[in-house]
Structure formats: structure tokens, C-alpha cells
Coordinates of C-alpha atoms and ligand atoms in Angstrom, one line a residue:
X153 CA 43.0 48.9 -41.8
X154 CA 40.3 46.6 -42.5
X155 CA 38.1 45.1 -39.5
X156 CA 39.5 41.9 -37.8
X157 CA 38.0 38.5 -38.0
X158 CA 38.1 35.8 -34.7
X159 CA 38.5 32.7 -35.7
X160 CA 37.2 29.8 -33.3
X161 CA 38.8 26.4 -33.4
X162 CA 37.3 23.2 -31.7
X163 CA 37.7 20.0 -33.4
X164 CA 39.2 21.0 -36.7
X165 CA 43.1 22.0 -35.2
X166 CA 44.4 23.0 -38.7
X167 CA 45.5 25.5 -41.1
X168 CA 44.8 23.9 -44.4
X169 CA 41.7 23.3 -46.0
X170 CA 40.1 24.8 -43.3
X171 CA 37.5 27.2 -44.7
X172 CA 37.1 29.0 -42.0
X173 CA 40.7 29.9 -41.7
X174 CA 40.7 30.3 -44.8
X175 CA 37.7 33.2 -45.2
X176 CA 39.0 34.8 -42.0
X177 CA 42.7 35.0 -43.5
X178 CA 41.1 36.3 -46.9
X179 CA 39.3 39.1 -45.4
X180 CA 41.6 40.9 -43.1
X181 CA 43.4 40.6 -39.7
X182 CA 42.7 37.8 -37.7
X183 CA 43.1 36.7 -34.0
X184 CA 42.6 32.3 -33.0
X185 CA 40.7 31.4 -30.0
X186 CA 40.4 27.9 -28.4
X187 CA 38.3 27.7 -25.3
X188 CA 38.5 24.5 -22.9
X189 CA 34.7 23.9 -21.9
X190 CA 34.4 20.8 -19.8
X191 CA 30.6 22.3 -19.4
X192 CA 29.1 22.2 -22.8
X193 CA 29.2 18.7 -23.6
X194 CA 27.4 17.5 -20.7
X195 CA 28.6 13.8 -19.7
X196 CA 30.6 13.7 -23.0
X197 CA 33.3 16.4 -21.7
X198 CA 36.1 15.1 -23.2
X199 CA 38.9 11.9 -21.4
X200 CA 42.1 11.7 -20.4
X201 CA 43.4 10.0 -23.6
X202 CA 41.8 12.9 -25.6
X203 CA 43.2 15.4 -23.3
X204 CA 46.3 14.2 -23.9
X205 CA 46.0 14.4 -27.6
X206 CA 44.6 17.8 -27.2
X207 CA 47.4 18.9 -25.5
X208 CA 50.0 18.5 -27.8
X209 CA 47.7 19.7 -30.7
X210 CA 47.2 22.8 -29.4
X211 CA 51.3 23.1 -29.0
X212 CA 51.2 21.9 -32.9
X213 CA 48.5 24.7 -33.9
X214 CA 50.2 27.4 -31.8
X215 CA 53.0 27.0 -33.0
X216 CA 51.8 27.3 -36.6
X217 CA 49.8 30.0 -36.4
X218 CA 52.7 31.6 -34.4
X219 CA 54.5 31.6 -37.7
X220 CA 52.3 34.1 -38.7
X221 CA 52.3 36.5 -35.9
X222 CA 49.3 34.9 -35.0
X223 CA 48.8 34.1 -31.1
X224 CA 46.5 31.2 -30.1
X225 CA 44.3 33.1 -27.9
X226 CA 43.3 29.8 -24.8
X227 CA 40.6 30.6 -22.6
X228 CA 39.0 28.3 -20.1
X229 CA 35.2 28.2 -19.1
X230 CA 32.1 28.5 -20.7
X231 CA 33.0 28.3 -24.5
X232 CA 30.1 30.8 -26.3
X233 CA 30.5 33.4 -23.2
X234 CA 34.2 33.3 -24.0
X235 CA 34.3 33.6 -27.7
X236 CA 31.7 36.7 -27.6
X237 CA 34.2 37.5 -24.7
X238 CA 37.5 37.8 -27.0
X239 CA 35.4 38.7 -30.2
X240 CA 34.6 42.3 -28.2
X241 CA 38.3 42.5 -26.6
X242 CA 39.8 42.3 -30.5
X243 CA 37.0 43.9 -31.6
X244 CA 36.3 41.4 -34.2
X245 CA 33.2 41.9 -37.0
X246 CA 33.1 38.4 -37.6
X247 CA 33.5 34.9 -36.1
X248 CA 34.8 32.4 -38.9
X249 CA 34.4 28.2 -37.6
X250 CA 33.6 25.3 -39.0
X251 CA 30.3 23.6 -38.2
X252 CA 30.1 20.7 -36.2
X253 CA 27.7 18.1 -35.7
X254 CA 27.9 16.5 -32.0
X255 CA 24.4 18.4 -30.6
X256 CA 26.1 20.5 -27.9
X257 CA 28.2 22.1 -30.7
X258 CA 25.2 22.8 -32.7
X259 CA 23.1 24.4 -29.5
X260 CA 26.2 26.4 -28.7
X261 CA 26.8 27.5 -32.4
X262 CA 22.9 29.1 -32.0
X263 CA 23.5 30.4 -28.8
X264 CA 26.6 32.4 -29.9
X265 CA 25.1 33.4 -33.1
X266 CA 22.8 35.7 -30.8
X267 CA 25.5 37.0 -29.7
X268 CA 27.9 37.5 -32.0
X269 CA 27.8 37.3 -36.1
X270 CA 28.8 34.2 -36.8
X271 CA 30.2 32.5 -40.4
X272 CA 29.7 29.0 -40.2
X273 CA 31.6 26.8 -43.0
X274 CA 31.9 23.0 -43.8
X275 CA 34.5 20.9 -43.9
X276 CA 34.5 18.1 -41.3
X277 CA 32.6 15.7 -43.3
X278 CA 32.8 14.6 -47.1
X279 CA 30.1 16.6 -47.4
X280 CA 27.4 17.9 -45.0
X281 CA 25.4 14.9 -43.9
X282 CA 21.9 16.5 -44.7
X283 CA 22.9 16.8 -48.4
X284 CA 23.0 13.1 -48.2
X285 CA 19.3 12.8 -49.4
X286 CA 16.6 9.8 -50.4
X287 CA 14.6 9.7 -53.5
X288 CA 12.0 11.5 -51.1
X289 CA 14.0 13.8 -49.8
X290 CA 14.5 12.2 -46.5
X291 CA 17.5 10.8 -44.0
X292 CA 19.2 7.8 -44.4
X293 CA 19.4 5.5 -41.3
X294 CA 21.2 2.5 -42.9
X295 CA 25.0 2.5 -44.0
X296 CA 24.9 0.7 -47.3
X297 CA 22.4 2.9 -49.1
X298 CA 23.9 6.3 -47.3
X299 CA 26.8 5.2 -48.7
X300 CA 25.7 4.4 -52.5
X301 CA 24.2 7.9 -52.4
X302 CA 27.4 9.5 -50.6
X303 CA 29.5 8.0 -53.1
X304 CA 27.4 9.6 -56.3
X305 CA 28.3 12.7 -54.8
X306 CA 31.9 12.4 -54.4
X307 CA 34.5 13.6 -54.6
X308 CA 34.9 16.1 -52.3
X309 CA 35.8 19.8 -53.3
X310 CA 39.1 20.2 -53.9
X311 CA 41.0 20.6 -50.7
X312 CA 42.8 24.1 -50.5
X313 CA 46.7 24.5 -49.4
X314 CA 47.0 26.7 -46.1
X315 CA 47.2 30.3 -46.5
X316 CA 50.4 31.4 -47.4
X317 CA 49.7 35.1 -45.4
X318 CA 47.3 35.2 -42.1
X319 CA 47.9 38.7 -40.8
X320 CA 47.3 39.6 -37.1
X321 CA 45.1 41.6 -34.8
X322 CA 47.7 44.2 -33.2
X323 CA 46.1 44.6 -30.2
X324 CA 47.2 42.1 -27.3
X325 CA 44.6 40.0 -25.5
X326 CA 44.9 37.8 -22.7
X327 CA 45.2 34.4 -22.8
X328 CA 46.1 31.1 -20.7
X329 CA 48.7 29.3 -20.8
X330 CA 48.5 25.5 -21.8
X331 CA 51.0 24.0 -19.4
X332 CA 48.1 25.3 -16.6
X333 CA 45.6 23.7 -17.9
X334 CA 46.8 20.1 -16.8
X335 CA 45.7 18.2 -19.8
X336 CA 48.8 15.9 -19.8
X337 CA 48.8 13.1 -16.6
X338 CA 51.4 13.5 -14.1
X339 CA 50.7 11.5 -11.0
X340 CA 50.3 8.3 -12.3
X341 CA 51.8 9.1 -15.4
X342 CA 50.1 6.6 -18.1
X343 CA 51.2 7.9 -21.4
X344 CA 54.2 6.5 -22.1
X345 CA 53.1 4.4 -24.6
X346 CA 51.5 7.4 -26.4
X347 CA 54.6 8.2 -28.1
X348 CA 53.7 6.3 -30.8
X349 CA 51.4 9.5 -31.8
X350 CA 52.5 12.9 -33.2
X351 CA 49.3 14.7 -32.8
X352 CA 49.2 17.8 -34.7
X353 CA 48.5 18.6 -38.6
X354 CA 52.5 17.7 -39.6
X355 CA 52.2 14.3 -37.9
X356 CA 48.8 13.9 -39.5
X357 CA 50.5 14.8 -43.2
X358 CA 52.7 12.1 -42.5
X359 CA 50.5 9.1 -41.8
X360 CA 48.7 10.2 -44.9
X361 CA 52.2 10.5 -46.9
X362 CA 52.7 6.6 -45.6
X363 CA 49.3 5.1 -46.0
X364 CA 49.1 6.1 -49.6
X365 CA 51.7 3.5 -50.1
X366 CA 49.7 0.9 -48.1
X367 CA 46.2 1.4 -49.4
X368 CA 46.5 -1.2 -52.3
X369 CA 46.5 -4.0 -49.3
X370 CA 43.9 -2.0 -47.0
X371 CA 41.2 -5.0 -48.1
X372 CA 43.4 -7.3 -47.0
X373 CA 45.2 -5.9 -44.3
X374 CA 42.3 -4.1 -42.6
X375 CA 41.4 -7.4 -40.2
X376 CA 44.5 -8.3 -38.8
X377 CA 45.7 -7.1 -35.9
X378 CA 48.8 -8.3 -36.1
X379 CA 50.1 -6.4 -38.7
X380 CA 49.8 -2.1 -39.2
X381 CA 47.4 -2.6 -42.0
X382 CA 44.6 0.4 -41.6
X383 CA 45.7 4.1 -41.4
X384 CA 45.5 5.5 -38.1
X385 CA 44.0 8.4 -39.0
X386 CA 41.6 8.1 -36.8
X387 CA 42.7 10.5 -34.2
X388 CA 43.9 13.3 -36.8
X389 CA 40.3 13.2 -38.3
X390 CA 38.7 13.5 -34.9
X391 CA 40.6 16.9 -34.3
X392 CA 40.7 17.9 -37.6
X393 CA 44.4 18.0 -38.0
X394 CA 43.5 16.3 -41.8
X395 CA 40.5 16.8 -43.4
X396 CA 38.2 13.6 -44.9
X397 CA 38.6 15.9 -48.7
X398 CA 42.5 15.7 -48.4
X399 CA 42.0 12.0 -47.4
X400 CA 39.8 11.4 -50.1
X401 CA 41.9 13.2 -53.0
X402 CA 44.8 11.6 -52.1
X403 CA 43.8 8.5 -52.0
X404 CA 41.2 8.2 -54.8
X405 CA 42.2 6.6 -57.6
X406 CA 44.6 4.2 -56.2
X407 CA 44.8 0.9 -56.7
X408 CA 42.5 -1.2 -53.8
X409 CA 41.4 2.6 -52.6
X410 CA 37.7 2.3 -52.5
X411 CA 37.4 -0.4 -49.8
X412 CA 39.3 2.4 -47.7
X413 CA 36.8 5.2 -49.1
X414 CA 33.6 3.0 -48.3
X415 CA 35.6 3.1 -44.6
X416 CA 35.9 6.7 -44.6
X417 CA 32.6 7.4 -45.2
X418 CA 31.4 5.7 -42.1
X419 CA 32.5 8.6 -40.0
X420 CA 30.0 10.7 -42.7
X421 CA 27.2 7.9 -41.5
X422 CA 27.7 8.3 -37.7
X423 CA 27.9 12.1 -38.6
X424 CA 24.2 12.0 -39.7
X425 CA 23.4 9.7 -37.4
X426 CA 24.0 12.1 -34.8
X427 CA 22.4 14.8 -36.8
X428 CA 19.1 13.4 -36.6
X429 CA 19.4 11.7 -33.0
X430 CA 20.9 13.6 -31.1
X431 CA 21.1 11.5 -28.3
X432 CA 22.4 8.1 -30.0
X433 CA 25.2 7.8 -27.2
X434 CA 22.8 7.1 -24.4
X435 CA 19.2 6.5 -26.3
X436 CA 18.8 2.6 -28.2
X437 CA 17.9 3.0 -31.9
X438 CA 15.5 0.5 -31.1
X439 CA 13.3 1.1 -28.4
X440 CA 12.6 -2.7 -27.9
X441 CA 15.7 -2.3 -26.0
X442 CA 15.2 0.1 -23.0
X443 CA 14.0 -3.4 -21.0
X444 CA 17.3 -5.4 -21.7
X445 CA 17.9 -7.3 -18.9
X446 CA 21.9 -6.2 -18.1
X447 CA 23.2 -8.0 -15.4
X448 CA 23.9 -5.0 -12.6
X449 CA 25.7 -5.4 -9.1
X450 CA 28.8 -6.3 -7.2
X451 CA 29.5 -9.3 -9.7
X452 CA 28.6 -7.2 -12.8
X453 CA 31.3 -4.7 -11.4
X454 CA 34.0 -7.4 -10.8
X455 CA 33.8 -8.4 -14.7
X456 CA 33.7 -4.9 -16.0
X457 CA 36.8 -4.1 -14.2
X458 CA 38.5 -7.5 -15.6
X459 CA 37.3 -6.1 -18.6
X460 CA 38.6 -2.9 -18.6
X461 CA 42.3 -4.0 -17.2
X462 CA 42.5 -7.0 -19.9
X463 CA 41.7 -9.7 -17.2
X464 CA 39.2 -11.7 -19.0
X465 CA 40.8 -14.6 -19.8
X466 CA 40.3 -14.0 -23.7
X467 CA 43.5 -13.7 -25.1
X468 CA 42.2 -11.7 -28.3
X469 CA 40.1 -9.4 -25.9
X470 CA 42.7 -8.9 -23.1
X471 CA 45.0 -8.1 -26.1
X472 CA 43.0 -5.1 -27.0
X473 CA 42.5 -3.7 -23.7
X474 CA 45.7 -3.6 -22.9
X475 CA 46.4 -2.4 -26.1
X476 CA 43.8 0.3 -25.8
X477 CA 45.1 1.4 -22.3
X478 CA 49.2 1.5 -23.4
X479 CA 48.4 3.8 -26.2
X480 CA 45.1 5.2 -26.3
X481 CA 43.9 3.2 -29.5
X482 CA 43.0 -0.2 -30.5
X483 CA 42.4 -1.5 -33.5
X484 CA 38.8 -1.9 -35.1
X485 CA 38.6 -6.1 -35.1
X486 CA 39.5 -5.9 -31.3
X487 CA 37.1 -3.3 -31.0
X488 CA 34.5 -5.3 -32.3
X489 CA 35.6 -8.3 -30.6
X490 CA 36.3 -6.7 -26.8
X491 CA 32.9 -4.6 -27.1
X492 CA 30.5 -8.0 -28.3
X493 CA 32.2 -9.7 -25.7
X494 CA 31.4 -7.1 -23.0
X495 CA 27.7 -6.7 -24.2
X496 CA 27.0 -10.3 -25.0
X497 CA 29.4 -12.8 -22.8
X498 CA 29.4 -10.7 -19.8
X499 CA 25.6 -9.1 -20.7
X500 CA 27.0 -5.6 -19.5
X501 CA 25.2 -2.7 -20.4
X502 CA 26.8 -1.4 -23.9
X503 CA 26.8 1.9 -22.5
X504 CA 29.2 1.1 -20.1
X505 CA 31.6 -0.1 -22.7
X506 CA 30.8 3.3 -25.0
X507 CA 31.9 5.4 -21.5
X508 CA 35.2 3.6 -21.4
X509 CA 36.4 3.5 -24.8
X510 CA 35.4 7.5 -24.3
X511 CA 37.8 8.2 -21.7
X512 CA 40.5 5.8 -22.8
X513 CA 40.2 6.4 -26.8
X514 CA 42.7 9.4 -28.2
X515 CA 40.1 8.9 -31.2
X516 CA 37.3 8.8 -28.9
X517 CA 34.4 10.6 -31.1
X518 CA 30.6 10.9 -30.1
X519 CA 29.2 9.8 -33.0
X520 CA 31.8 6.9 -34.5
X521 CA 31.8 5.7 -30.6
X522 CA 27.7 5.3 -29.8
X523 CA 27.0 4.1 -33.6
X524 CA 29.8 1.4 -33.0
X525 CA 28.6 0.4 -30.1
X526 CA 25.1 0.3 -31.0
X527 CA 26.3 -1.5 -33.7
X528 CA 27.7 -4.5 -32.2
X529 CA 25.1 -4.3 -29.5
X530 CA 21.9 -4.8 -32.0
X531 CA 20.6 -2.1 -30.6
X532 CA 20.6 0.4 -33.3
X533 CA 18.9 1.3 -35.9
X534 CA 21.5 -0.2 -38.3
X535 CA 23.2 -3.1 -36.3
X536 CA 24.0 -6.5 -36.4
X537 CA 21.2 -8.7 -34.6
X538 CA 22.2 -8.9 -31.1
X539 CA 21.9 -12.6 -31.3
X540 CA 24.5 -12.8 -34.0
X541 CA 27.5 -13.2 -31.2
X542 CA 31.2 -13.1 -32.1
X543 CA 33.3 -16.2 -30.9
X544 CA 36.5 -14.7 -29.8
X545 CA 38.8 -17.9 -29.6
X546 CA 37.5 -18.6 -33.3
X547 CA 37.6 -14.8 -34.7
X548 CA 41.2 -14.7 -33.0
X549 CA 42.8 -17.5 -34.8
X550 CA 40.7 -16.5 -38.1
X551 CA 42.1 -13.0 -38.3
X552 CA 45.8 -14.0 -37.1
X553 CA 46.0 -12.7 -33.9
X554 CA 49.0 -14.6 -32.2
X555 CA 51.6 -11.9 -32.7
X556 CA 49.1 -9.1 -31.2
X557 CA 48.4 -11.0 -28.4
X558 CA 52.1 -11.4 -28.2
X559 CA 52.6 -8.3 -28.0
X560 CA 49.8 -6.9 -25.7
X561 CA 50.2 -10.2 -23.3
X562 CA 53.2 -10.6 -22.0
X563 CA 52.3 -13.6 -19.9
X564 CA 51.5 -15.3 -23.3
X565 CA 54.4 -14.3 -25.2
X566 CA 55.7 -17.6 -24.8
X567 CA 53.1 -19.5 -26.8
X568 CA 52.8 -20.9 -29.8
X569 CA 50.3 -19.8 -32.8
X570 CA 48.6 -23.4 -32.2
X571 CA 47.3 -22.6 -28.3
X572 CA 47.5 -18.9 -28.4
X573 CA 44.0 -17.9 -29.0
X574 CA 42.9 -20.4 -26.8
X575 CA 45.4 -21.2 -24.1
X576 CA 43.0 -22.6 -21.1
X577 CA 41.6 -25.0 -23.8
X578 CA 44.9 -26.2 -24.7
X579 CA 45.7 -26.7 -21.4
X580 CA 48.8 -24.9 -21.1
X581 CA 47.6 -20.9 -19.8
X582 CA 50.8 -20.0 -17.7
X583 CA 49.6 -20.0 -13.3
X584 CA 49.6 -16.1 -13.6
X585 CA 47.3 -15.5 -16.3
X586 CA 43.8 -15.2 -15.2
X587 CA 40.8 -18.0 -15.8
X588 CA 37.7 -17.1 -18.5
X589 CA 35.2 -15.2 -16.6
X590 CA 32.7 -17.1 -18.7
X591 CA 33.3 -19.9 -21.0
X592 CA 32.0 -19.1 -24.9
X593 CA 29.4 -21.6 -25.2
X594 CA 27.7 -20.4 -21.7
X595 CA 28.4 -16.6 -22.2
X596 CA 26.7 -17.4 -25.7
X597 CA 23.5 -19.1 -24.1
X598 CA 23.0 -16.8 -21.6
X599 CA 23.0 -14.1 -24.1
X600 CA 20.4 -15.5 -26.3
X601 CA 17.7 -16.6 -23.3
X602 CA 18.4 -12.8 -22.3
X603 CA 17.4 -11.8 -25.5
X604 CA 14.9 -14.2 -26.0
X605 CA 13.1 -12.9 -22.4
X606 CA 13.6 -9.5 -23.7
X607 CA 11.2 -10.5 -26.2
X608 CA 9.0 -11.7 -24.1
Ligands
FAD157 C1 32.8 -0.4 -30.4 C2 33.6 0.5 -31.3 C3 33.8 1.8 -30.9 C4 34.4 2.7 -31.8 N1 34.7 4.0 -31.4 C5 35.3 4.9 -32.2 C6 35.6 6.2 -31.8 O1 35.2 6.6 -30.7 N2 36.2 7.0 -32.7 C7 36.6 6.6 -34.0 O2 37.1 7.4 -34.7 N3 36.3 5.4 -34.4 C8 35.7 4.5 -33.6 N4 35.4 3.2 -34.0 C9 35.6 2.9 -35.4 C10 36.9 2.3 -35.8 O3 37.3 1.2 -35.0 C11 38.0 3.3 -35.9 O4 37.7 4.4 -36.6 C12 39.3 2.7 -36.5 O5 39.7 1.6 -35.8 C13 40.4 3.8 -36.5 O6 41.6 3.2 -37.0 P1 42.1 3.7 -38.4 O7 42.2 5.2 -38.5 O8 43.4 3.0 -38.7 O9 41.0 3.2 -39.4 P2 40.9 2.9 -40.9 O10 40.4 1.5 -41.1 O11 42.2 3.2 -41.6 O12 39.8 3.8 -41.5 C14 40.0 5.2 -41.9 C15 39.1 6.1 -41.2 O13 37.7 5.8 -41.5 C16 36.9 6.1 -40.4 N5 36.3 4.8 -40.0 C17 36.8 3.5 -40.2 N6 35.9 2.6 -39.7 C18 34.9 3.3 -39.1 C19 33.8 2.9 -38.4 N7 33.4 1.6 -38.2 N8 33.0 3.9 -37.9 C20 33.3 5.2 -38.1 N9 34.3 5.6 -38.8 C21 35.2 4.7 -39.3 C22 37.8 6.6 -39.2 O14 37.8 8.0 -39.2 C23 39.2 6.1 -39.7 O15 40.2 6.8 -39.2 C24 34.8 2.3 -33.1 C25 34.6 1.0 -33.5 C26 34.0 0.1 -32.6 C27 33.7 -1.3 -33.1

């Protein structure tokens, strides 16, 4: 009987190409654990939305790996202590994951490489950010030319089918039970409007099966909200229930697929972002901006809740909040547009934005969340110019939004394409929806003399 292998699963809930599953499988008898550390990330323990999420794709992989006679071994607590834990109770040789780039994964890959031995493979990125190099051998910290050298790379290895065998450790070993571990909301319960998700690797192989029909019009389709016109991978990818190489083969070569690709390989960007600074989701790119002055107190606080219920009195905004809260995503336009609007019109700290798209996001990632928001803030170190400031009324009627807002606004359902975006200036906003907390033109001002005393 050859020695078994433990296999440690964090962000990368799958069976197929998964190379650590894969070696593990290959090499002998193998036992799964998942450990739930809300320590280990710091202040980026994961939210409700993603617990959620988590939830049901941990049923998904359990039930997978069942199949085999494999048992998805859940422990709870400190997650290096707890794989060295069950890699002496199976008596494992060998711990097989996949390497991750968010910086507390990497310290706690280290730490349990001291204690254990520990096979690290790739596979949540095209390819491993670092191998992304310049002429001189050094990091990229801009998106376009990351991207040009990216591409000359690609594709991707081949992605590899699931193992068709994954034999188990006989020997049985303790583990929770999911339903304790509370990850679903009860009390209230907000999820209901979740159930447009299937989390899990099948639901994930069928949003790929769809989109590959819909990528010819991705360009297009990409801006406007109203219509399903971008993937929704996004959640899959941040578990790992699909991998960016079985995106990318499937999709390459088809008609209108490289805009989509180009897309892709922004989650490769904030990957090395990340890689190189660390602490992007709390730390400016540029340093110029540690003085900003954000507006703080009990007035500040009033706005950011509007914000965060969808009370602004921006139809395009309050639209994606709402959107955001009902089911746990929103789409990338209305990201752009809520988050400008929350850093520039209401001059809040973008930090506070990045905390609740964190908690409310099923897609909520470290790396595609901070360089986002950085992004739209101008405070990174590839951004626009903070003084380049969306116009929401405009950006709403330019990318369509009336039958979004429809649908996320119930107060406005009743209105017309012609005043939809812009209701209060049209002079017919129904009694019960609320008044602009700012009005463009003086959010706009006051966001450029903030700048401009930033600058001194
Ligand atoms: C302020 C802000 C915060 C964001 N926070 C997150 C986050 O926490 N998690 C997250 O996955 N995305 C985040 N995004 C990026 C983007 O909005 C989502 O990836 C996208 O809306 C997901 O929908 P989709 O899968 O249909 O995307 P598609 O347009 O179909 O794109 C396919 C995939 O490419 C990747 N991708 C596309 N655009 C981006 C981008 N701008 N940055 C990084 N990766 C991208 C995603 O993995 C996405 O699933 C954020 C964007 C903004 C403006």
C-alpha cells in the first residue's frame, strides 16, 4: 500500500484541472481537508455573501469527492495547525495545494512548509504572475503592457479532465460538520435572491457551456447593464470551481473572444499586483494620497449608509446597490459608477467602499477588489486620474440603463426611458424615492478643490 497524500483545498474548490488533485490522485491514496480560518486573513476574513457561496461549494465538492470514497475532511480554527493536524492523523507523506497569491496564503504556505512537506502547484492564474516579466527582468505595474507580455505567453497549458480514480485513506478521521458551521444566514435571512447562483464546479461548467455562445457580442454587451452580456464567472473563478486555462481554451478562438481574454487577464494583473504589494487593499499606490482630505463624521456616516442601502438619489447607483445586496453581485459598469460616486461625489474614503463590496460581494476577491477600487479612486499605481469623475445621470442613459434600474428600483419602475436616469431633473421622482445627496455639478466641484488642496 503506497503512502497517502493530504490534499488541502482553499480557493480552488474543484476536481478538474486541479494539479494538486491531480498529483495527489496520481500517487497513491488520498484524504481532502478544508479548514475554516477566520484568523489568518486578518481584516480580510471572509463576508457574509462569500460565506454563503462557500457554503454550498463545499456541499458541491463533498459531494464529488464522495463519489470517490473520498470524505471532505472540515476542520475549523487555525488553518496550518490544522492541516499539519490531519496530515499526522492520516499519516500523510505529502501535502498536495495549489498556490495562492493573497499574502496571508503565502505566509501560511511557509509556515506549514516547516511543518509539514508541502507540494505546491499552479493553477489559479493563466500563468504565475512572476513569469510575467519586463525586458529587464522586472514587474509590471501597468495593465496594458502586463497584458501584451501575458498575451505572448498564452495560451495556457492545456487544462486536464478530473481524475477518473482518487482512491482513499482507509483510516477514519474526524471531521465537522458543515451545517455547524453557520455559514448560511438565518435570522434575517438575506439570500433569497441568491438563487440565481449554483455555486459549485457543475454550475460553474454550465455558465461556461452558455457564455461560449455569447462571447461573439461580449464587446458589445459588456457595458450594459440591462442586458446579461458578461459571463458571471466571476464567483466560480474566485473559488476555483473553473479554472482561468479551461476559460481560456474554451473560449479562444472564437469569434469576438479576445476582448473577453484581455478581461480575463485582469484578474492575472491584480494577481501580481498583490504579489508585489502586499498590502494594496489598505496601502495607496500612490503615496501622494495618505493626506486626502475624506470627509469623516456623523454626516459622512449618513451618506455612506444611503450609499450602501441604494438611497442616493442616483437612479444608476441606487440600481447597483440594490442589485448588489439582492444577490451578492453587481455588474462591472455599476461598479465603477457606485464606487466613483462614493469616492468622488460623496468624498468618502475608498477604503470604505472596498470593505463593503467585501462583505456583500459572493465574488469578493482581495486583489480584483483593492485594484478596482484603487482604480477608480486615482489612487493606484495604474488608475484613472482622480480628477477624471464619472457623471452618473450621463453614463446611465449612455450605457442603457432604464431597464436595470427598472428592475433594481421599484419605486421607478413606472418611468419612462426619457426621465429614468435622471428623474429629480425631470421633475417627476415619485414622493417616496429619496432626494440626490449631492447634486453632480457640486459633488464634481467639491471633488476637484479636494484634490486640488491635496496638492497643495
Ligand atoms: C470597484 C470595483 C470592485 C471590484 N471588485 C471585484 C471583486 O472583488 N472580485 C472580482 O472578481 N471582480 C471585482 N471587480 C471586477 C469586475 O467588476 C468583476 O470581475 C466582473 O464584474 C465580474 O463579472 P463577470 O464575471 O460577468 O465579468 P466578465 O466581464 O465576464 O469577465 C470575466 C472575468 O474576468 C475577470 N475580470 C473582468 N473584469 C475584471 C476587472 N476589472 N478586474 C479583475 N478581474 C476582472 C473576472 O474574473 C471575471 O469573472 C471589481 C470592479 C470594480 C470597478
Amino acid at each position: 500500500m503506497t503512502d497517502p497524500r493530504l490534499l488541502w483545498f482553499r480557493q480552488d474548490l474543484r476536481l478538474a484541472d486541479q494539479a494538486a488533485v491531480a498529483a495527489a490522485a496520481s500517487a497513491g491514496p488520498v484524504a481532502a481537508v478544508y479548514v475554516l480560518d477566520d484568523k489568518v486573513a486578518g481584516d480580510w476574513a471572509i463576508g457574509g455573501a462569500q460565506r454563503w457561496w462557500l457554503h454550498h461549494s463545499l456541499a458541491a465538492l463533498a459531494k464529488a469527492l464522495d463519489k470517490h470514497g473520498v470524505p471532505l475532511i472540515l476542520r475549523r480554527g487555525d488553518a496550518v495547525a490544522e492541516v499539519a493536524k490531519v496530515a499526522r492523523e492520516v499519516g500523510a507523506v505529502e501535502v498536495h495545494a495549489l498556490h495562492h497569491y493573497e499574502p496571508w496564503w503565502q505566509a501560511a504556505e511557509e509556515a506549514l512548509a516547516e511543518k509539514v512537506f508541502l507540494v505546491l502547484h499552479q493553477g489559479t492564474r493563466l500563468i504565475p504572475p512572476d513569469q510575467v516579466r519586463t525586458g529587464t527582468g522586472g514587474r509590471y505595474r501597468m495593465f496594458t503592457a502586463f497584458w501584451r507580455a501575458l498575451r505572448q505567453q498564452m495560451p495556457p497549458e492545456a487544462p486536464r479532465r478530473a481524475p477518473t480514480k482518487i482512491a482513499g485513506v482507509s483510516k477514519p478521521v474526524a471531521s465537522d460538520r458543515l451545517a455547524d458551521w453557520d455559514l448560511l444566514p438565518t435570522m434575517p435571512d438575506w439570500s433569497k435572491g441568491f438563487d440565481v447562483w449554483t455555486p459549485g464546479e457543475a454550475g460553474a461548467k454550465r455558465r461556461l457551456d452558455r457564455f461560449v455562445d455569447h462571447v461573439e457580442d461580449y464587446d458589445e454587451a459588456r457595458n450594459l447593464p440591462s442586458i446579461e452580456g458578461t459571463s458571471r464567472f466571476s464567483p466560480h473563478l474566485h473559488f476555483g470551481e473553473l479554472s482561468p486555462a479551461q476559460v481560456w481554451h474554451r473560449l479562444d478562438g472564437k469569434a469576438g473572444a479576445e476582448p473577453f481574454l484581455r478581461e480575463l487577464a485582469w484578474r492575472d494583473f491584480t494577481g501580481n499586483v498583490i504579489d508585489i504589494l502586499p498590502d494594496y487593499g489598505k496601502r495607496n499606490g500612490r503615496d501622494a494620497y495618505g493626506g486626502f482630505p475624506w470627509r469623516r463624521g456623523q454626516t459622512a456616516d449618513r451618506d455612506f449608509a444611503a450609499w450602501t442601502r441604494g438611497r442616493t438619489g442616483y437612479p444608476i447607483v441606487d440600481a447597483g446597490m440594490r442589485q448588489l445586496w439582492a444577490t451578492g453581485w453587481m455588474h462591472n459598469r455599476v461598479r465603477m459608477i457606485a464606487a466613483s460616486f462614493l469616492i468622488k461625489h460623496l468624498l468618502l474614503d475608498w477604503r470604505r467602499g472596498e470593505r463593503w463590496y467585501w462583505d456583500t460581494l459572493v465574488d469578493a476577491d482581495y486583489g480584483n477588489n483593492a485594484v478596482n477600487w484603487q482604480w477608480v479612486a486615482g489612487t493606484g499605481i495604474d488608475s484613472n486620474p482622480f480628477g477624471r469623475i464619472m457623471a452618473p445621470l450621463s453614463q446611465s442613459a449612455k450605457f442603457d440603463a432604464g431597464g436595470y434600474i427598472r428592475a433594481w428600483v421599484p419605486e421607478l419602475a413606472g418611468l419612462s426611458d426619457g426621465v429614468i436616469h435622471d428623474p429629480h431633473g425631470a421633475g417627476c421622482a415619485p414622493k417616496e424615492y429619496p432626494a440626490p445627496l449631492i447634486g453632480h455639478v457640486e459633488g464634481r466641484a467639491r471633488a476637484l478643490a479636494a484634490n486640488a488642496k491635496m496638492r497643495g
